[in-house]
Amino acid sequence: MGTDRWSEDDVPEQKGRIAVVTGANSGIGLETARVLAARGATVVIACRDTARAERAADLIGYPVEVLRLDLASLDSVRQAAQELRDRHDRLDLLINNAGVMVPPLTRTADGFELQFGTNHLGHFAFTGLLLDLLLPVPGSRVVTVASMAHHRGRIDFDDLHSERSYDRVAAYGRSKLANLLFTYELQRRLSAAGAQTAALAAHPGVAPTELARHLPGVLRFLNDTAGRLVLQRPEMGALATLRAATDPRAEGGSYYGPSGLGGMRGHPGRVRSNARSHDAAVQVRLWEESERLTGVVYPV
């Protein structure tokens, strides 16, 4: 396998493995699901809009399962987890890819700020409800897609849901920082339990995808024009996720992202996240708060 130019060709055979990819109806998630299916995995694409998911399944070109999952509703998260449990008695890969970026202030069905509620709390709950299907499986992994935007993030426990003020860019950064804090704390707990499951994170660099639909006008224009010329395609952006999910050498607690142009593009390698993401006290407090808010208590 390649090291400096790890590519789709380096993804190992996945026959016999069961993979769930959230938000796989477009962009990075679609490309991730496509490659895993092409390598022989049984892939479940978990999406809010099942009609779009069915169209995505046609684009993938390999048989995949569709599961309705609205991460902005804890009821939907619980229903989706139960349906998945009814279909499968084990999981090899859970890829927490879905997300929303910089929308106007919006609340989830449970009253959380949309970005924090979807990108972090929804995935926290979904993972917790499925983790026991992964724990007995050798080589199983939870991969959560973060972002370079985590550098802008701050966890304000007094205003997690933007009830005092709302800066949509800062809120997005907070949700992506939460993804990393969650990954590192999950890995610590898995290691302490001697589990066979590993938790990793990845980021796609900067790729022009539908995630940018809420960007302010000028930034959206740049994303739709110059971005499509100089930034990497979604299939390249998906490589960091795929490496975290399938590279036999990838270790729990690792963070993967593009290796070139300031982390914005290039083949994936192991990268560093900021010091705030490694604050153990914040990791534990966020975990406890997330369990309280979602009502989901982990088996580790």
GROMACS .gro file of C-alpha atoms in nm:
model
  300
    1MET     CA    1   0.000   0.000   0.000
    2GLY     CA    2   0.110   0.354  -0.069
    3THR     CA    3   0.213   0.588   0.208
    4ASP     CA    4   0.259   0.942   0.076
    5ARG     CA    5   0.001   0.913  -0.203
    6TRP     CA    6  -0.260   0.687  -0.043
    7SER     CA    7  -0.551   0.660  -0.287
    8GLU     CA    8  -0.873   0.475  -0.359
    9ASP     CA    9  -0.662   0.189  -0.498
   10ASP     CA   10  -0.519   0.135  -0.147
   11VAL     CA   11  -0.859   0.060   0.010
   12PRO     CA   12  -0.847  -0.311   0.106
   13GLU     CA   13  -1.111  -0.566   0.017
   14GLN     CA   14  -1.421  -0.511   0.232
   15LYS     CA   15  -1.623  -0.823   0.148
   16GLY     CA   16  -1.812  -0.950   0.451
   17ARG     CA   17  -1.799  -0.616   0.633
   18ILE     CA   18  -2.104  -0.407   0.719
   19ALA     CA   19  -2.062  -0.030   0.696
   20VAL     CA   20  -2.301   0.250   0.785
   21VAL     CA   21  -2.237   0.594   0.634
   22THR     CA   22  -2.451   0.885   0.749
   23GLY     CA   23  -2.531   1.161   0.503
   24ALA     CA   24  -2.425   0.954   0.204
   25ASN     CA   25  -2.668   1.103  -0.046
   26SER     CA   26  -2.409   1.347  -0.184
   27GLY     CA   27  -2.054   1.477  -0.160
   28ILE     CA   28  -1.798   1.315   0.068
   29GLY     CA   29  -2.044   1.062   0.209
   30LEU     CA   30  -2.157   0.947  -0.134
   31GLU     CA   31  -1.798   0.891  -0.245
   32THR     CA   32  -1.717   0.708   0.077
   33ALA     CA   33  -2.016   0.477   0.033
   34ARG     CA   34  -1.933   0.419  -0.333
   35VAL     CA   35  -1.579   0.301  -0.265
   36LEU     CA   36  -1.678   0.078   0.026
   37ALA     CA   37  -1.952  -0.082  -0.184
   38ALA     CA   38  -1.713  -0.127  -0.474
   39ARG     CA   39  -1.475  -0.311  -0.241
   40GLY     CA   40  -1.751  -0.552  -0.143
   41ALA     CA   41  -1.889  -0.411   0.182
   42THR     CA   42  -2.257  -0.425   0.269
   43VAL     CA   43  -2.320  -0.050   0.285
   44VAL     CA   44  -2.610   0.122   0.459
   45ILE     CA   45  -2.657   0.485   0.359
   46ALA     CA   46  -2.837   0.664   0.641
   47CYS     CA   47  -3.000   0.986   0.523
   48ARG     CA   48  -3.280   1.221   0.621
   49ASP     CA   49  -3.432   1.227   0.270
   50THR     CA   50  -3.486   0.869   0.154
   51ALA     CA   51  -3.584   0.977  -0.199
   52ARG     CA   52  -3.246   1.143  -0.241
   53ALA     CA   53  -3.081   0.843  -0.081
   54GLU     CA   54  -3.244   0.613  -0.337
   55ARG     CA   55  -3.111   0.833  -0.618
   56ALA     CA   56  -2.768   0.822  -0.455
   57ALA     CA   57  -2.791   0.444  -0.442
   58ASP     CA   58  -2.841   0.441  -0.818
   59LEU     CA   59  -2.532   0.659  -0.862
   60ILE     CA   60  -2.321   0.430  -0.644
   61GLY     CA   61  -2.379   0.150  -0.892
   62TYR     CA   62  -2.359  -0.130  -0.635
   63PRO     CA   63  -2.634  -0.270  -0.411
   64VAL     CA   64  -2.669  -0.061  -0.094
   65GLU     CA   65  -2.929  -0.035   0.179
   66VAL     CA   66  -3.115   0.287   0.257
   67LEU     CA   67  -3.201   0.388   0.612
   68ARG     CA   68  -3.396   0.697   0.712
   69LEU     CA   69  -3.204   0.898   0.970
   70ASP     CA   70  -3.272   1.257   1.071
   71LEU     CA   71  -2.991   1.351   1.308
   72ALA     CA   72  -3.183   1.664   1.409
   73SER     CA   73  -3.443   1.448   1.586
   74LEU     CA   74  -3.354   1.214   1.870
   75ASP     CA   75  -3.674   1.021   1.803
   76SER     CA   76  -3.556   0.960   1.447
   77VAL     CA   77  -3.210   0.863   1.571
   78ARG     CA   78  -3.362   0.603   1.804
   79GLN     CA   79  -3.594   0.468   1.535
   80ALA     CA   80  -3.308   0.442   1.284
   81ALA     CA   81  -3.084   0.265   1.534
   82GLN     CA   82  -3.357   0.015   1.613
   83GLU     CA   83  -3.427  -0.050   1.245
   84LEU     CA   84  -3.059  -0.107   1.185
   85ARG     CA   85  -3.045  -0.349   1.478
   86ASP     CA   86  -3.341  -0.536   1.330
   87ARG     CA   87  -3.151  -0.576   1.002
   88HIS     CA   88  -2.800  -0.654   1.130
   89ASP     CA   89  -2.662  -0.820   1.440
   90ARG     CA   90  -2.313  -0.670   1.398
   91LEU     CA   91  -2.138  -0.370   1.244
   92ASP     CA   92  -1.782  -0.327   1.122
   93LEU     CA   93  -1.780   0.042   1.034
   94LEU     CA   94  -1.985   0.338   1.151
   95ILE     CA   95  -1.892   0.651   0.959
   96ASN     CA   96  -2.042   0.966   1.110
   97ASN     CA   97  -2.026   1.183   0.800
   98ALA     CA   98  -2.351   1.382   0.782
   99GLY     CA   99  -2.354   1.745   0.877
  100VAL     CA  100  -2.489   2.094   0.828
  101MET     CA  101  -2.274   2.403   0.788
  102VAL     CA  102  -2.342   2.770   0.874
  103PRO     CA  103  -2.724   2.782   0.840
  104PRO     CA  104  -2.931   3.066   0.985
  105LEU     CA  105  -3.016   3.005   1.350
  106THR     CA  106  -3.235   2.696   1.357
  107ARG     CA  107  -3.340   2.455   1.630
  108THR     CA  108  -3.358   2.078   1.613
  109ALA     CA  109  -3.674   1.892   1.707
  110ASP     CA  110  -3.533   1.869   2.060
  111GLY     CA  111  -3.448   2.239   2.087
  112PHE     CA  112  -3.072   2.220   2.024
  113GLU     CA  113  -2.889   2.463   1.798
  114LEU     CA  114  -2.898   2.286   1.461
  115GLN     CA  115  -2.525   2.250   1.396
  116PHE     CA  116  -2.433   2.130   1.744
  117GLY     CA  117  -2.746   1.916   1.760
  118THR     CA  118  -2.693   1.750   1.422
  119ASN     CA  119  -2.317   1.734   1.380
  120HIS     CA  120  -2.237   1.632   1.737
  121LEU     CA  121  -2.537   1.530   1.950
  122GLY     CA  122  -2.716   1.337   1.676
  123HIS     CA  123  -2.405   1.137   1.598
  124PHE     CA  124  -2.323   1.094   1.968
  125ALA     CA  125  -2.666   0.939   2.024
  126PHE     CA  126  -2.657   0.725   1.709
  127THR     CA  127  -2.313   0.587   1.793
  128GLY     CA  128  -2.407   0.513   2.151
  129LEU     CA  129  -2.719   0.324   2.046
  130LEU     CA  130  -2.517   0.106   1.806
  131LEU     CA  131  -2.184   0.066   1.982
  132ASP     CA  132  -2.263  -0.277   2.124
  133LEU     CA  133  -2.294  -0.406   1.765
  134LEU     CA  134  -1.936  -0.295   1.701
  135LEU     CA  135  -1.765  -0.393   2.025
  136PRO     CA  136  -1.738  -0.769   1.964
  137VAL     CA  137  -1.618  -0.726   1.602
  138PRO     CA  138  -1.240  -0.742   1.548
  139GLY     CA  139  -1.115  -0.439   1.358
  140SER     CA  140  -1.440  -0.246   1.391
  141ARG     CA  141  -1.416   0.132   1.378
  142VAL     CA  142  -1.612   0.449   1.442
  143VAL     CA  143  -1.495   0.727   1.211
  144THR     CA  144  -1.628   1.078   1.267
  145VAL     CA  145  -1.581   1.345   1.003
  146ALA     CA  146  -1.455   1.670   1.155
  147SER     CA  147  -1.324   1.981   0.978
  148MET     CA  148  -1.042   2.231   0.967
  149ALA     CA  149  -1.309   2.465   1.107
  150HIS     CA  150  -1.252   2.306   1.449
  151HIS     CA  151  -0.970   2.560   1.489
  152ARG     CA  152  -1.238   2.829   1.522
  153GLY     CA  153  -1.436   2.630   1.775
  154ARG     CA  154  -1.484   2.698   2.144
  155ILE     CA  155  -1.698   2.489   2.380
  156ASP     CA  156  -1.903   2.730   2.588
  157PHE     CA  157  -2.093   2.510   2.831
  158ASP     CA  158  -2.302   2.808   2.935
  159ASP     CA  159  -2.433   2.859   2.582
  160LEU     CA  160  -2.405   2.533   2.389
  161HIS     CA  161  -2.730   2.603   2.205
  162SER     CA  162  -2.666   2.967   2.109
  163GLU     CA  163  -2.945   3.102   2.326
  164ARG     CA  164  -2.748   3.414   2.418
  165SER     CA  165  -2.596   3.488   2.079
  166TYR     CA  166  -2.546   3.314   1.747
  167ASP     CA  167  -2.249   3.331   1.513
  168ARG     CA  168  -2.308   3.062   1.255
  169VAL     CA  169  -1.942   3.023   1.161
  170ALA     CA  170  -1.837   2.998   1.525
  171ALA     CA  171  -2.121   2.751   1.592
  172TYR     CA  172  -2.004   2.532   1.306
  173GLY     CA  173  -1.651   2.538   1.447
  174ARG     CA  174  -1.789   2.441   1.788
  175SER     CA  175  -1.971   2.141   1.642
  176LYS     CA  176  -1.657   2.024   1.460
  177LEU     CA  177  -1.442   2.069   1.771
  178ALA     CA  178  -1.702   1.860   1.952
  179ASN     CA  179  -1.656   1.585   1.692
  180LEU     CA  180  -1.288   1.563   1.783
  181LEU     CA  181  -1.341   1.584   2.158
  182PHE     CA  182  -1.593   1.301   2.122
  183THR     CA  183  -1.355   1.087   1.914
  184TYR     CA  184  -1.065   1.119   2.157
  185GLU     CA  185  -1.280   1.051   2.463
  186LEU     CA  186  -1.446   0.754   2.293
  187GLN     CA  187  -1.105   0.610   2.207
  188ARG     CA  188  -0.989   0.654   2.566
  189ARG     CA  189  -1.294   0.465   2.691
  190LEU     CA  190  -1.257   0.190   2.432
  191SER     CA  191  -0.891   0.143   2.522
  192ALA     CA  192  -0.971   0.133   2.894
  193ALA     CA  193  -1.233  -0.135   2.827
  194GLY     CA  194  -0.994  -0.342   2.615
  195ALA     CA  195  -1.240  -0.318   2.326
  196GLN     CA  196  -1.168  -0.438   1.973
  197THR     CA  197  -1.329  -0.121   1.835
  198ALA     CA  198  -1.128   0.192   1.753
  199ALA     CA  199  -1.242   0.553   1.721
  200LEU     CA  200  -1.081   0.778   1.459
  201ALA     CA  201  -1.153   1.110   1.296
  202ALA     CA  202  -1.095   1.257   0.952
  203HIS     CA  203  -1.144   1.579   0.762
  204PRO     CA  204  -1.182   1.625   0.385
  205GLY     CA  205  -0.986   1.945   0.346
  206VAL     CA  206  -1.184   2.191   0.137
  207ALA     CA  207  -1.403   2.037  -0.129
  208PRO     CA  208  -1.695   2.204  -0.308
  209THR     CA  209  -2.001   2.007  -0.192
  210GLU     CA  210  -2.364   2.075  -0.103
  211LEU     CA  211  -2.252   2.139   0.254
  212ALA     CA  212  -2.170   2.494   0.140
  213ARG     CA  213  -2.528   2.581   0.043
  214HIS     CA  214  -2.576   2.809   0.346
  215LEU     CA  215  -2.256   3.008   0.295
  216PRO     CA  216  -2.298   3.386   0.265
  217GLY     CA  217  -2.325   3.507  -0.096
  218VAL     CA  218  -1.963   3.598  -0.168
  219LEU     CA  219  -1.823   3.282  -0.008
  220ARG     CA  220  -2.079   3.067  -0.186
  221PHE     CA  221  -1.981   3.225  -0.517
  222LEU     CA  222  -1.615   3.148  -0.451
  223ASN     CA  223  -1.703   2.792  -0.355
  224ASP     CA  224  -1.907   2.745  -0.673
  225THR     CA  225  -1.651   2.899  -0.908
  226ALA     CA  226  -1.289   2.928  -0.800
  227GLY     CA  227  -1.338   2.650  -0.547
  228ARG     CA  228  -1.429   2.404  -0.818
  229LEU     CA  229  -1.110   2.496  -1.004
  230VAL     CA  230  -0.848   2.497  -0.729
  231LEU     CA  231  -0.988   2.280  -0.448
  232GLN     CA  232  -1.016   1.906  -0.449
  233ARG     CA  233  -1.303   1.700  -0.577
  234PRO     CA  234  -1.531   1.512  -0.334
  235GLU     CA  235  -1.374   1.181  -0.433
  236MET     CA  236  -1.038   1.316  -0.313
  237GLY     CA  237  -1.195   1.464  -0.003
  238ALA     CA  238  -1.338   1.122   0.086
  239LEU     CA  239  -0.993   0.960   0.093
  240ALA     CA  240  -0.916   1.076   0.449
  241THR     CA  241  -1.236   0.913   0.573
  242LEU     CA  242  -1.162   0.597   0.379
  243ARG     CA  243  -0.809   0.577   0.514
  244ALA     CA  244  -0.929   0.621   0.872
  245ALA     CA  245  -1.192   0.353   0.810
  246THR     CA  246  -0.990   0.092   0.621
  247ASP     CA  247  -0.613   0.136   0.643
  248PRO     CA  248  -0.492  -0.160   0.854
  249ARG     CA  249  -0.219   0.060   0.999
  250ALA     CA  250  -0.453   0.334   1.120
  251GLU     CA  251  -0.465   0.345   1.500
  252GLY     CA  252  -0.742   0.449   1.734
  253GLY     CA  253  -0.731   0.816   1.824
  254SER     CA  254  -0.577   0.909   1.488
  255TYR     CA  255  -0.692   1.207   1.282
  256TYR     CA  256  -0.655   1.195   0.904
  257GLY     CA  257  -0.671   1.474   0.649
  258PRO     CA  258  -0.517   1.601   0.324
  259SER     CA  259  -0.141   1.640   0.334
  260GLY     CA  260  -0.096   1.933   0.097
  261LEU     CA  261  -0.174   2.307   0.056
  262GLY     CA  262  -0.218   2.381   0.424
  263GLY     CA  263  -0.440   2.079   0.475
  264MET     CA  264  -0.690   2.191   0.212
  265ARG     CA  265  -0.613   1.930  -0.052
  266GLY     CA  266  -0.396   1.633  -0.136
  267HIS     CA  267  -0.363   1.268  -0.050
  268PRO     CA  268  -0.451   1.178   0.310
  269GLY     CA  269  -0.211   1.134   0.595
  270ARG     CA  270  -0.219   1.157   0.970
  271VAL     CA  271  -0.265   1.519   1.082
  272ARG     CA  272  -0.284   1.709   1.409
  273SER     CA  273  -0.581   1.879   1.566
  274ASN     CA  274  -0.549   2.177   1.795
  275ALA     CA  275  -0.472   2.178   2.166
  276ARG     CA  276  -0.835   2.247   2.263
  277SER     CA  277  -0.942   1.918   2.109
  278HIS     CA  278  -0.702   1.733   2.342
  279ASP     CA  279  -0.825   1.896   2.664
  280ALA     CA  280  -0.913   1.586   2.868
  281ALA     CA  281  -1.130   1.777   3.116
  282VAL     CA  282  -1.339   1.927   2.836
  283GLN     CA  283  -1.366   1.588   2.668
  284VAL     CA  284  -1.510   1.432   2.983
  285ARG     CA  285  -1.744   1.722   3.056
  286LEU     CA  286  -1.875   1.730   2.699
  287TRP     CA  287  -1.931   1.354   2.712
  288GLU     CA  288  -2.129   1.378   3.034
  289GLU     CA  289  -2.332   1.671   2.903
  290SER     CA  290  -2.400   1.485   2.579
  291GLU     CA  291  -2.527   1.182   2.768
  292ARG     CA  292  -2.754   1.409   2.972
  293LEU     CA  293  -2.891   1.594   2.669
  294THR     CA  294  -2.951   1.285   2.456
  295GLY     CA  295  -3.041   1.035   2.726
  296VAL     CA  296  -2.801   0.788   2.564
  297VAL     CA  297  -2.556   0.621   2.803
  298TYR     CA  298  -2.265   0.433   2.649
  299PRO     CA  299  -2.167   0.075   2.736
  300VAL     CA  300  -1.804   0.186   2.781
   0.00000   0.00000   0.00000
